[in-house]
């Protein structure tokens, strides 16, 4: 009995932390980066590292609601300067 039975189902779980929903799509972040000028500048304005911005952009980590709000504000400021 037990593990020697052919009906034993073995499941493999995904490693790492479960991903939560992102408050902003990475494509929207890419547009903000293009308007602001660089990943480093977006990171500076957010108060985080440029590597965090790259992870947000690549979809490796979800963009929190607070960060998305700041990014949308940055996008508006960049759009006003371009006008």
XYZ file of C-alpha atoms in Angstrom:
83
model
C 0.000 0.000 0.000
C 0.936 3.678 -0.071
C 3.550 4.920 -2.491
C 3.875 1.588 -4.285
C 0.325 1.757 -5.656
C -0.026 2.858 -9.307
C -2.845 5.284 -8.442
C -0.628 7.660 -6.447
C -0.734 11.138 -7.993
C 2.427 13.187 -7.605
C 2.012 16.952 -7.974
C 4.819 19.447 -8.391
C 4.135 22.923 -7.086
C 5.519 26.055 -8.684
C 8.429 27.478 -6.780
C 8.574 31.009 -5.482
C 5.994 33.397 -4.232
C 2.567 33.542 -5.875
C 2.142 36.553 -8.125
C -0.527 39.062 -7.274
C -2.469 41.189 -9.743
C -0.670 44.156 -11.268
C -2.273 47.602 -11.032
C -0.765 48.600 -14.378
C 0.026 46.661 -17.539
C 3.745 46.519 -18.388
C 3.026 48.062 -21.808
C 1.620 51.140 -20.067
C 4.812 51.357 -18.007
C 6.886 51.120 -21.204
C 5.023 54.159 -22.541
C 5.749 56.079 -19.327
C 9.448 55.168 -19.579
C 9.529 56.386 -23.199
C 7.913 59.704 -22.241
C 10.030 60.293 -19.130
C 13.234 59.341 -20.933
C 14.853 56.375 -19.202
C 14.401 53.517 -16.762
C 16.885 55.163 -14.394
C 14.939 58.442 -14.408
C 11.663 56.633 -13.668
C 13.381 54.797 -10.800
C 14.776 58.052 -9.443
C 11.331 59.683 -9.501
C 9.726 56.645 -7.870
C 12.438 56.458 -5.223
C 13.406 52.902 -6.151
C 16.184 51.219 -8.082
C 16.209 51.051 -11.848
C 16.336 47.249 -11.523
C 12.934 47.312 -9.788
C 11.568 49.367 -12.700
C 13.020 46.827 -15.145
C 11.289 43.997 -13.243
C 8.003 45.924 -13.372
C 8.508 46.592 -17.102
C 9.313 42.962 -17.887
C 6.337 41.690 -15.869
C 8.531 39.754 -13.435
C 6.920 41.498 -10.472
C 3.467 43.060 -10.207
C 3.163 46.844 -10.111
C 1.523 47.895 -6.826
C -1.400 50.347 -6.868
C 0.636 53.098 -5.173
C 3.443 52.789 -7.732
C 0.937 52.761 -10.618
C -0.591 55.992 -9.299
C 2.805 57.696 -9.189
C 3.649 56.395 -12.673
C 0.404 57.794 -14.075
C 1.237 61.159 -12.489
C 4.697 61.027 -14.064
C 3.135 60.179 -17.410
C 0.873 63.229 -17.154
C 3.797 65.486 -16.274
C 5.852 64.143 -19.189
C 2.919 64.694 -21.562
C 2.498 68.313 -20.398
C 6.190 69.063 -20.943
C 6.043 67.642 -24.472
C 3.136 69.969 -25.379
